[in-house]
Each structure stands twice: as C-alpha cells, then as structure tokens.
Amino acid sequence: MRLSRYFLPVLKETPAEAQIASHRLMLRAGMIKQSSAGIYSWLPMGFKILRKLENIVHEEQIRAGHIPMLMPTLQSAELWRESGRYDAYGPEMLRFKDRQDREMLYGPTNEEAITDIFRAHVNSYKDLPLTLYQVQWKFRDEMRPRFGVMRGREFFMKDGYNFDLTQEDALHAYNRHLVSYLRTYERMGLQAIPMRADSGPIGGENTHEFLVLAETGESEVFYDSQITELTFGDREIDYDSREQCQAVLEEFTSRYARTDETHDEAIFAEVPEERRRTARGIEVGQIFYFGTKYSEAMGATVQGPDGKPVPVHMGSHGIGVSRLIGAIIEANHDDKGIIWPEGVTPFHVGIVNLKQGDEEADAACESLYKAFEAKGLEPLYDDRNERAGGKFATMDLIGLPWRITVGPRGLKAGVVELTCRRTGESEELSPEAAIEKVAGIYAAL
Amino acid sequence: MRLSRYFLPVLKETPAEAQIASHRLMLRAGMIKQSSAGIYSWLPMGFKILRKLENIVHEEQIRAGHIPMLMPTLQSAELWRESGRYDAYGPEMLRFKDRQDREMLYGPTNEEAITDIFRAHVNSYKDLPLTLYQVQWKFRDEMRPRFGVMRGREFFMKDGYNFDLTQEDALHAYNRHLVSYLRTYERMGLQAIPMRADSGPIGGENTHEFLVLAETGESEVFYDSQITELTFGDREIDYDSREQCQAVLEEFTSRYARTDETHDEAIFAEVPEERRRTARGIEVGQIFYFGTKYSEAMGATVQGPDGKPVPVHMGSHGIGVSRLIGAIIEANHDDKGIIWPEGVTPFHVGIVNLKQGDEEADAACESLYKAFEAKGLEPLYDDRNERAGGKFATMDLIGLPWRITVGPRGLKAGVVELTCRRTGESEELSPEAAIEKVAGIYAAL
C-alpha cells in the first residue's frame, strides 16, 4: 500500500478521553474512531488487524476440527425464556421490540441459539462429537464503557460450542479448546496464561480464563512464575488424541495460576516464595464445560447407543477478538507507539523515502515495493512529500516491526537502512539483502 | 472435509414455508436455519459460501483501489438527525434506546456514519480521491420478510462511499464502481445487468441497479437483448484511467435496460422489436452518485486548491452479499438441487465412495482426497456408511460442480467416474486423470 493512497488518519495530539496506552495508541494511529459510547468504527488499519486476528482464529479452530458457521446478531427473547436467562441476565442485555412488537435482543452470547440449532438437526449419538463456532459481533450494554475496544459495548468475539455424548467426551473437547487457544495466542505474539476462573452467568464448574499479563489489566492475578516459562511452540498435536490434549492441559494448568475470583491464599502459600507472583492481567478468552445445563433446559437430547434419549454434554469457549487488539498493544508498545508482533502486523514492512521526488530514491523504493509484493508480503510505502522526521514518527507510531529507509546518500554507497522497531537497531544492507532478511523473518513464522 | 465430521443437516422434506427455489434449496441443503422472522443462522455450508462471496467482493474492491474498513452495526440517532433522515426513514429502521436512554438504531445503511468519519479526519483536497467501503451486517425491519435470505431483515451487505473534489472526479468513482461490480458478479458466475434505476431514499440522479434475470425476481425489467451478450471477461483495466472506465460504462449502459420504476415505453419502442425483452430480475447491487447532499447537510468540506472550503462530492455503492446467494441459486438450479458455479462452490469436488468399508475403495478415496488437498482444492468426501442412492441425492442437492464416484468394480478396471453436475454427463477416467481434469478447470478460473 502506498500511504498517499491509504486512509491512515494519525493524530498528533493525545486524545484526552483515553486513559490507557492501547486506547490512546489506537486512536493516535488512526485505527479506530468512536461512533458512540463504547461503539467504534474500525478505520482501515484497525480493520486490517481485526481481520488478521479473525483469520488466525479461524485457522486454528479449523485445525482443531471445529466447524465455522454464523448466527445472527439479533435474537428472539423466546429462546432465552426457555433457558431462564431472559430474566436472569442483567441490564447488560440490550432488549427492544421490533415493528411487530416482538421482543428481541442483541445477542451477548449464543448458548440458546446454538442449542436450538442443535436440537432441530441432530438426533443420534452417531452425529457426535460436534463443535460449532462463529466469529460474530456481540453487544453488552456496559454501564461504563471505557478503555476503547477493551471494554466496548459492541465487540467482535469468537464463540464455540461443543456437543458430546458423555462428560468424558466433553472434557476432551474442553482440552482440545485449551490447546487450540494456546496455539492461537502464541501465533499472535501473546503469552496468555490459562487460569482457574469463575463461571459467572454461563454456569458450570470447569472453566479457565486466558490472561495476558499487563499493568492495565482489569483482574488481579496470582501465579507461580514457572508458568511464564511454558510455551506451546511448534510441537505437533493430534487433536483427536485424548492423551495428547490432556497432557497439554496438565502441563499448562498444574502450576498455580488464578484470578482474584478464585484465588486461595492457602494453596498459593505452597508455591515456593521466590516463584510467587502477583500481577494484573487482561482476560482474552475463556473456556467452559457446563454439562447438561442448557441441553436439559432446552430439550437437546440425542438417541444414545441403547436407543434411549440422552441430554448432550456441552461447553462454550470464547476469544475476545476485538479486545485482543487492545491486549496486544498493552503488551507491545513503548513511548513512541505500537510494536506489532510479526504474526499480526498490518503491513510486513515500512518503506520510508527520505527524499520523495529524487529520481534514484523513488526508483529504489518502487523496486523494493514490487520485490516485497512479489514475495507475497505487504509493504507500506510512505511516498508522501513530508520531511523524514514526520515519516519516522508515523512509522514508529503505527508500529510495523521492520522499516527500510531509502535515501540518496545511502544509495550512492549501494545501501539502504533496515531498522527493527522493537530494538531500534539499524543496519546498512544492499536492497537485495534487506529484502531477503525481512522475507526470511516472515517465512520462519 | 469428510462428511462424517461435517455438519450438513440436509432435509428430506421440502419446507412448507419456502415459496421460491432458493429459499427451499438453502433450507434443504442445510445452509441456513431461520432464527426468527427474516433472520437466519448460516449453517456451515451456507457460511462457507457467504465468506467466499465476501472475499471475492473484498478482492475486487481492493483491486479497484477502494479501502476496506468496518463501521459498527449500531448507530446513534443524533447523526441521522443531522442529515434529516432520522424522521424521514420509515418503520424499516429499527430504533431503540440503550440503558442510558440514548436513542440508537441498527444501521440500515451508513451515509451518515461514513460522512462523520470523513469530516473528522479529512481536511484537504490533497487527500482526495478517497473511497472507503465495508462488508457488514445491516438490518431493515421489513413488514413481510420472505423468500429466505432474498428479503431478510438482518442481511450482509457491502457498502462503499466515494469522496471527491469535483463532480467529474465523483463520476469517475461511479464508473470505477460499475466496472468493479461487473467483474465481481462475473467471478460469481452471474450475469448482472446494470439498469437505470430510481434513487429512492438515498437521493441523487445518477444511479444504476444490477439485476440478475430470474423468474422469481421482484422487479419487472425491460431490455434490449443485445445487452445479455456482453461480458467483461478477462480484459485488463486500469482503474485510474477515466477513459477506460468511461468506455466500459458506455458499453454496458448504452443499450436499453430499465426496471419498471424508470421504464419508458416510448424509448423502449425504438429498440428493434425482435430484441425487446420483458422479464423479471433480482436486484443484487446498486451504485449512486448523489453529489453534495450529505456533505452539505453534515458539513463535510475540504480545503480546495484555492484555499476555500468545498463540500465533497459523494456517491454510495452497495452489493447485497447474503442476497446474492439466493440470486445465484435462482439462476443455477434444477429439480435435483443447486448447481454452484465453480467460482463460488463451497467445495471444489465431491467424492462418493460406493462401498464404504471396502479396503480398495476406501484407499482410493483417501488417495483422491489427499491429492486434491495437495493441489490446494477442497474436496467433500462422503465417507458415510450410506447407500449410493442417498449419497448421490445429497451431492446433487448441495450442488458441487464436479463429483468423482469410486467403487470396487471401476477400480478393478483402473477407473473412477467423473460427473459434471450441470450437464449430468459422466466419463470414466483413471484417478490421476480425474484429478488433473478437475484441477485444470479450477486453475483456469
């Protein structure tokens, strides 16, 4: 993309309403614009990252054998009466009537809707196991929306639901989700720690939240420092293998890690003192096993192997996709701006032309631009007629991991400058070597 | 995908409520399930096609130089008061209050929202031309929703908006959209004819609707039969060239083609009688140029070259993405089911195992499955333990363009059967030759 043809409305001033870094930086970098309280438009660069995260979520869910679909944003109140949640859910649920006076709501979650689909179409245990999921907009009418997309009202979320014949099968689905979530977050450059959590209005006993450590996190967390040394890495996993998924669950949940909701001082005290940590965390996902709560209330049964009807065992599993962008920025920024992890960066490399209009500099930039495109990478070329300082400030603010600076002086010596956003380190390289180096970094992801 | 692990709830019975073929077939093929009146869940195969169409729309819009972003589904009433449309818009607009008693609505379109973004961030003519677009869910509270996704209430739509300094520039944007829409529909296997239309509540003089001819269309259309011989084909186009875009507009709009709203018997009578046609059409898109209607009402001005403020010239441009699926089916089906065009088919090829459990047949199917995946194609393998007749009926119903039938008898002779869904013709080929033939068809798209 050529910046002269893009829409990247960066702000020079720091918006007064933004209290935390991610909110401030998303506004300054022209990623979002508030439409009304807690509701945002996603400007082109913000949307590009949102879509990238959505695609990573899809890829990892499909890899785990889960099936994508899509439910509507608006639901009828009837279904929620069946589960008993229409009255139980608080004023966070946006309720209204349509022109025919039917009671409707903007879905904050979809246990009822998916159970309704399941019971209409699945009759036999032979059709299990089944995990359906979607990535869709949801609404929760927060009393005090704040922190930008971190606690917005309209938000983009992946929600998945497993249907299994037995508790044992459903717990395998639970473990499978935990593994797929670990992979998902790592691909986004995040360490998200599964912590024993409270189930809240979804219900159920087995539940873990995934938390990214960050000073601005809404939850206080307590953990054994050994847990931060675990990585999923590039290990192979067979999602059909109960043993393999169970082993990952045990590896990642056997050390103490809890939010304040479930924290237990007595158990925590058993962790060696030098490994006990207290910090703050941002919740970016949660998995639940809740058994037959919804299937019994809503009559979602299958014919079992013995011919008798059995209510299915269910769980639900969520990733806050729009909120993840805030979490990634909270964990990856400095005074100058955002520092995108390579796995989610909106553009792979920035190209700064120090002297727009200079024949050789322009030609060298064009040639770099085309070379990156030919390698399937997306460069952002700052081809505006601006001074170098302004171009550098914009690149630092929007946080592309790699920047190539091209100027007449360097070109005379046959070099361009390659700068790493995270370390700030620069090196002079031939244009060809710079291309190879950047391409190699992305190829290795 | 292996059918035993997919969620494809095909129906044997024809649903009574479905009045037209696309609605009936989408329900029967397990693509959608009604959630409430005019509101549908997209089951896995339906979602897969929806996503495919969305991606085609994105690719063609980006090719034309238009920039993707995303606006929220919910909007504040305030903005709509500025343009005067809050009161003007009928009961199709879903209005409600949030918990703070603020007046909100579910966006049926986004001229106000995008103009608000524009005026907040763009100040100079130097930042023009600019075309922003999104593909997002919208809601129109139809009095009588019907025909499935063809006239639903919650629907998925691409809406784009151009901002230009002059009328001439804005008309180039109009032409650019017309060209990109022609390409988009052709990639989907559709002939959509641009017809002179009425602008309705959006306003403006210049507007064309794109209509797909189909008996179940909601509009009566009148056209010169020569227009159905035009195709955009694989010609190269430079979207920055006014001449090239203008030439395409002239080529595709110079022959008579109008809906009943703008039909003029006197002009139509000038078309030679043997070329005059009356038919029905489904509207799948519309483009508008409406000048300064919104920019003046909402103060969206830029500083012109002479330093004086100029209200920008705008247009808006829509493609009904969810409705397109209905239109594609209306134009592509027979008594047995859907016939997907290759450009949008959910799976590229079906594999039917005539004798599940037979060692050789199973192995041959597995080998075909892996070979297609290795070529980047997605096969749907019916690996269920069902009789052949049921498997064929399902494949015909869901409409994959190509089917490979594998059975012990053919394998003894070293062949499988390749069947074209559209013609019903079959040929016996070695598995390798069948793979090459199918792969060649998709590579040529």
PDB file of C-alpha atoms in Angstrom, chain B residues 35-172:
ATOM      1  CA  SER B  35     -33.839 -17.945  13.798  1.00  0.00           C
ATOM      2  CA  SER B  36     -36.804 -15.558  13.798  1.00  0.00           C
ATOM      3  CA  ALA B  37     -38.823 -13.875  11.038  1.00  0.00           C
ATOM      4  CA  GLY B  38     -36.399 -12.740   8.324  1.00  0.00           C
ATOM      5  CA  ILE B  39     -33.375 -13.587  10.484  1.00  0.00           C
ATOM      6  CA  TYR B  40     -31.226 -16.610   9.708  1.00  0.00           C
ATOM      7  CA  SER B  41     -28.374 -18.602  11.090  1.00  0.00           C
ATOM      8  CA  TRP B  42     -25.831 -19.556   8.469  1.00  0.00           C
ATOM      9  CA  LEU B  43     -25.048 -23.224   8.944  1.00  0.00           C
ATOM     10  CA  PRO B  44     -21.531 -24.340   7.996  1.00  0.00           C
ATOM     11  CA  MET B  45     -22.020 -24.744   4.248  1.00  0.00           C
ATOM     12  CA  GLY B  46     -24.054 -21.557   3.983  1.00  0.00           C
ATOM     13  CA  PHE B  47     -21.422 -19.642   5.939  1.00  0.00           C
ATOM     14  CA  LYS B  48     -18.664 -21.063   3.752  1.00  0.00           C
ATOM     15  CA  ILE B  49     -20.298 -19.614   0.640  1.00  0.00           C
ATOM     16  CA  LEU B  50     -21.098 -16.325   2.355  1.00  0.00           C
ATOM     17  CA  ARG B  51     -17.427 -15.982   3.293  1.00  0.00           C
ATOM     18  CA  LYS B  52     -16.364 -16.892  -0.225  1.00  0.00           C
ATOM     19  CA  LEU B  53     -18.567 -14.184  -1.714  1.00  0.00           C
ATOM     20  CA  GLU B  54     -17.334 -11.700   0.870  1.00  0.00           C
ATOM     21  CA  ASN B  55     -13.747 -12.469  -0.110  1.00  0.00           C
ATOM     22  CA  ILE B  56     -14.492 -12.005  -3.815  1.00  0.00           C
ATOM     23  CA  VAL B  57     -16.076  -8.637  -3.023  1.00  0.00           C
ATOM     24  CA  HIS B  58     -13.007  -7.613  -0.998  1.00  0.00           C
ATOM     25  CA  GLU B  59     -10.586  -8.708  -3.703  1.00  0.00           C
ATOM     26  CA  GLU B  60     -12.380  -6.787  -6.428  1.00  0.00           C
ATOM     27  CA  GLN B  61     -12.835  -3.670  -4.318  1.00  0.00           C
ATOM     28  CA  ILE B  62      -9.186  -3.625  -3.317  1.00  0.00           C
ATOM     29  CA  ARG B  63      -8.222  -4.158  -6.963  1.00  0.00           C
ATOM     30  CA  ALA B  64     -10.205  -1.017  -7.812  1.00  0.00           C
ATOM     31  CA  GLY B  65      -8.255   0.955  -5.198  1.00  0.00           C
ATOM     32  CA  HIS B  66     -11.043   1.099  -2.615  1.00  0.00           C
ATOM     33  CA  ILE B  67     -10.126   0.804   1.050  1.00  0.00           C
ATOM     34  CA  PRO B  68     -11.793  -1.680   3.417  1.00  0.00           C
ATOM     35  CA  MET B  69     -12.819  -0.690   6.938  1.00  0.00           C
ATOM     36  CA  LEU B  70     -15.711  -1.511   9.261  1.00  0.00           C
ATOM     37  CA  MET B  71     -18.440   0.503  10.903  1.00  0.00           C
ATOM     38  CA  PRO B  72     -20.464  -0.758  13.862  1.00  0.00           C
ATOM     39  CA  THR B  73     -23.939  -2.231  13.403  1.00  0.00           C
ATOM     40  CA  LEU B  74     -25.447   0.139  15.975  1.00  0.00           C
ATOM     41  CA  GLN B  75     -25.512   3.873  15.461  1.00  0.00           C
ATOM     42  CA  SER B  76     -26.637   6.865  17.428  1.00  0.00           C
ATOM     43  CA  ALA B  77     -29.812   8.650  16.318  1.00  0.00           C
ATOM     44  CA  GLU B  78     -28.037  12.015  16.549  1.00  0.00           C
ATOM     45  CA  LEU B  79     -26.133  11.602  13.309  1.00  0.00           C
ATOM     46  CA  TRP B  80     -29.296  10.720  11.430  1.00  0.00           C
ATOM     47  CA  ARG B  81     -30.962  13.869  12.726  1.00  0.00           C
ATOM     48  CA  GLU B  82     -28.180  15.902  11.121  1.00  0.00           C
ATOM     49  CA  SER B  83     -28.961  14.553   7.667  1.00  0.00           C
ATOM     50  CA  GLY B  84     -32.693  14.756   8.273  1.00  0.00           C
ATOM     51  CA  ARG B  85     -33.145  11.054   7.650  1.00  0.00           C
ATOM     52  CA  TYR B  86     -33.988  10.005  11.206  1.00  0.00           C
ATOM     53  CA  ASP B  87     -37.546  11.194  10.787  1.00  0.00           C
ATOM     54  CA  ALA B  88     -37.698  10.581   7.036  1.00  0.00           C
ATOM     55  CA  TYR B  89     -36.777   6.910   7.260  1.00  0.00           C
ATOM     56  CA  GLY B  90     -39.801   4.691   7.725  1.00  0.00           C
ATOM     57  CA  PRO B  91     -40.520   1.900  10.203  1.00  0.00           C
ATOM     58  CA  GLU B  92     -37.957  -0.275   8.371  1.00  0.00           C
ATOM     59  CA  MET B  93     -35.408   1.397  10.613  1.00  0.00           C
ATOM     60  CA  LEU B  94     -35.081  -0.487  13.886  1.00  0.00           C
ATOM     61  CA  ARG B  95     -34.948   2.122  16.645  1.00  0.00           C
ATOM     62  CA  PHE B  96     -34.484   1.599  20.367  1.00  0.00           C
ATOM     63  CA  LYS B  97     -32.989   3.094  23.493  1.00  0.00           C
ATOM     64  CA  ASP B  98     -29.980   1.837  25.380  1.00  0.00           C
ATOM     65  CA  ARG B  99     -29.792   1.568  29.169  1.00  0.00           C
ATOM     66  CA  GLN B 100     -28.810   5.233  29.447  1.00  0.00           C
ATOM     67  CA  ASP B 101     -31.917   6.141  27.465  1.00  0.00           C
ATOM     68  CA  ARG B 102     -29.918   7.245  24.434  1.00  0.00           C
ATOM     69  CA  GLU B 103     -31.697   6.847  21.099  1.00  0.00           C
ATOM     70  CA  MET B 104     -29.971   4.284  18.924  1.00  0.00           C
ATOM     71  CA  LEU B 105     -30.683   2.371  15.740  1.00  0.00           C
ATOM     72  CA  TYR B 106     -29.435  -0.681  13.872  1.00  0.00           C
ATOM     73  CA  GLY B 107     -27.843   0.742  10.728  1.00  0.00           C
ATOM     74  CA  PRO B 108     -29.764   0.065   7.500  1.00  0.00           C
ATOM     75  CA  THR B 109     -27.062   1.986   5.588  1.00  0.00           C
ATOM     76  CA  ASN B 110     -24.129   4.214   6.514  1.00  0.00           C
ATOM     77  CA  GLU B 111     -24.016   7.505   4.628  1.00  0.00           C
ATOM     78  CA  GLU B 112     -24.200   9.478   7.885  1.00  0.00           C
ATOM     79  CA  ALA B 113     -21.658   7.348   9.724  1.00  0.00           C
ATOM     80  CA  ILE B 114     -19.063   7.497   6.962  1.00  0.00           C
ATOM     81  CA  THR B 115     -19.573  11.226   6.420  1.00  0.00           C
ATOM     82  CA  ASP B 116     -18.950  11.741  10.117  1.00  0.00           C
ATOM     83  CA  ILE B 117     -15.656   9.847   9.872  1.00  0.00           C
ATOM     84  CA  PHE B 118     -14.673  11.763   6.780  1.00  0.00           C
ATOM     85  CA  ARG B 119     -15.340  15.225   8.202  1.00  0.00           C
ATOM     86  CA  ALA B 120     -13.407  14.376  11.376  1.00  0.00           C
ATOM     87  CA  HIS B 121     -10.250  13.350   9.558  1.00  0.00           C
ATOM     88  CA  VAL B 122     -10.027  14.795   6.064  1.00  0.00           C
ATOM     89  CA  ASN B 123      -9.385  18.481   5.586  1.00  0.00           C
ATOM     90  CA  SER B 124      -7.642  18.969   2.284  1.00  0.00           C
ATOM     91  CA  TYR B 125      -8.368  18.249  -1.352  1.00  0.00           C
ATOM     92  CA  LYS B 126      -4.916  16.666  -1.390  1.00  0.00           C
ATOM     93  CA  ASP B 127      -6.316  13.683   0.497  1.00  0.00           C
ATOM     94  CA  LEU B 128      -8.826  13.023  -2.280  1.00  0.00           C
ATOM     95  CA  PRO B 129      -9.917  10.943  -4.100  1.00  0.00           C
ATOM     96  CA  LEU B 130     -10.955   8.534  -1.362  1.00  0.00           C
ATOM     97  CA  THR B 131     -13.257   5.528  -1.454  1.00  0.00           C
ATOM     98  CA  LEU B 132     -13.951   3.648   1.764  1.00  0.00           C
ATOM     99  CA  TYR B 133     -16.102   0.563   1.999  1.00  0.00           C
ATOM    100  CA  GLN B 134     -17.143  -2.214   4.348  1.00  0.00           C
ATOM    101  CA  VAL B 135     -18.958  -5.540   4.289  1.00  0.00           C
ATOM    102  CA  GLN B 136     -21.132  -5.538   7.370  1.00  0.00           C
ATOM    103  CA  TRP B 137     -24.453  -6.764   8.771  1.00  0.00           C
ATOM    104  CA  LYS B 138     -27.396  -4.417   8.398  1.00  0.00           C
ATOM    105  CA  PHE B 139     -30.997  -4.514   9.472  1.00  0.00           C
ATOM    106  CA  ARG B 140     -34.197  -3.438   7.788  1.00  0.00           C
ATOM    107  CA  ASP B 141     -37.355  -4.247   9.639  1.00  0.00           C
ATOM    108  CA  GLU B 142     -39.341  -5.456   6.619  1.00  0.00           C
ATOM    109  CA  MET B 143     -43.083  -5.676   7.231  1.00  0.00           C
ATOM    110  CA  ARG B 144     -43.252  -9.014   5.430  1.00  0.00           C
ATOM    111  CA  PRO B 145     -39.855 -10.683   5.345  1.00  0.00           C
ATOM    112  CA  ARG B 146     -39.920 -13.600   2.900  1.00  0.00           C
ATOM    113  CA  PHE B 147     -38.048 -15.582   0.280  1.00  0.00           C
ATOM    114  CA  GLY B 148     -35.386 -16.580   2.799  1.00  0.00           C
ATOM    115  CA  VAL B 149     -32.207 -14.527   2.555  1.00  0.00           C
ATOM    116  CA  MET B 150     -33.568 -12.694  -0.512  1.00  0.00           C
ATOM    117  CA  ARG B 151     -35.707 -10.433   1.596  1.00  0.00           C
ATOM    118  CA  GLY B 152     -34.457 -10.962   5.098  1.00  0.00           C
ATOM    119  CA  ARG B 153     -34.317  -8.420   7.885  1.00  0.00           C
ATOM    120  CA  GLU B 154     -30.723  -8.954   9.036  1.00  0.00           C
ATOM    121  CA  PHE B 155     -28.590  -9.038   5.917  1.00  0.00           C
ATOM    122  CA  PHE B 156     -24.940  -8.877   4.911  1.00  0.00           C
ATOM    123  CA  MET B 157     -24.039  -6.096   2.549  1.00  0.00           C
ATOM    124  CA  LYS B 158     -21.071  -4.367   1.032  1.00  0.00           C
ATOM    125  CA  ASP B 159     -21.479  -0.605   1.136  1.00  0.00           C
ATOM    126  CA  GLY B 160     -18.889   1.782  -0.239  1.00  0.00           C
ATOM    127  CA  TYR B 161     -18.637   5.560  -0.292  1.00  0.00           C
ATOM    128  CA  ASN B 162     -16.557   7.798  -2.509  1.00  0.00           C
ATOM    129  CA  PHE B 163     -15.385  11.301  -1.622  1.00  0.00           C
ATOM    130  CA  ASP B 164     -14.220  13.532  -4.453  1.00  0.00           C
ATOM    131  CA  LEU B 165     -13.391  17.157  -5.053  1.00  0.00           C
ATOM    132  CA  THR B 166     -15.474  17.603  -8.185  1.00  0.00           C
ATOM    133  CA  GLN B 167     -18.460  16.098  -9.904  1.00  0.00           C
ATOM    134  CA  GLU B 168     -16.169  14.877 -12.656  1.00  0.00           C
ATOM    135  CA  ASP B 169     -13.989  13.027 -10.166  1.00  0.00           C
ATOM    136  CA  ALA B 170     -17.040  11.564  -8.463  1.00  0.00           C
ATOM    137  CA  LEU B 171     -18.399  10.336 -11.777  1.00  0.00           C
ATOM    138  CA  HIS B 172     -15.109   8.554 -12.392  1.00  0.00           C
TER     139      HIS B 172
END
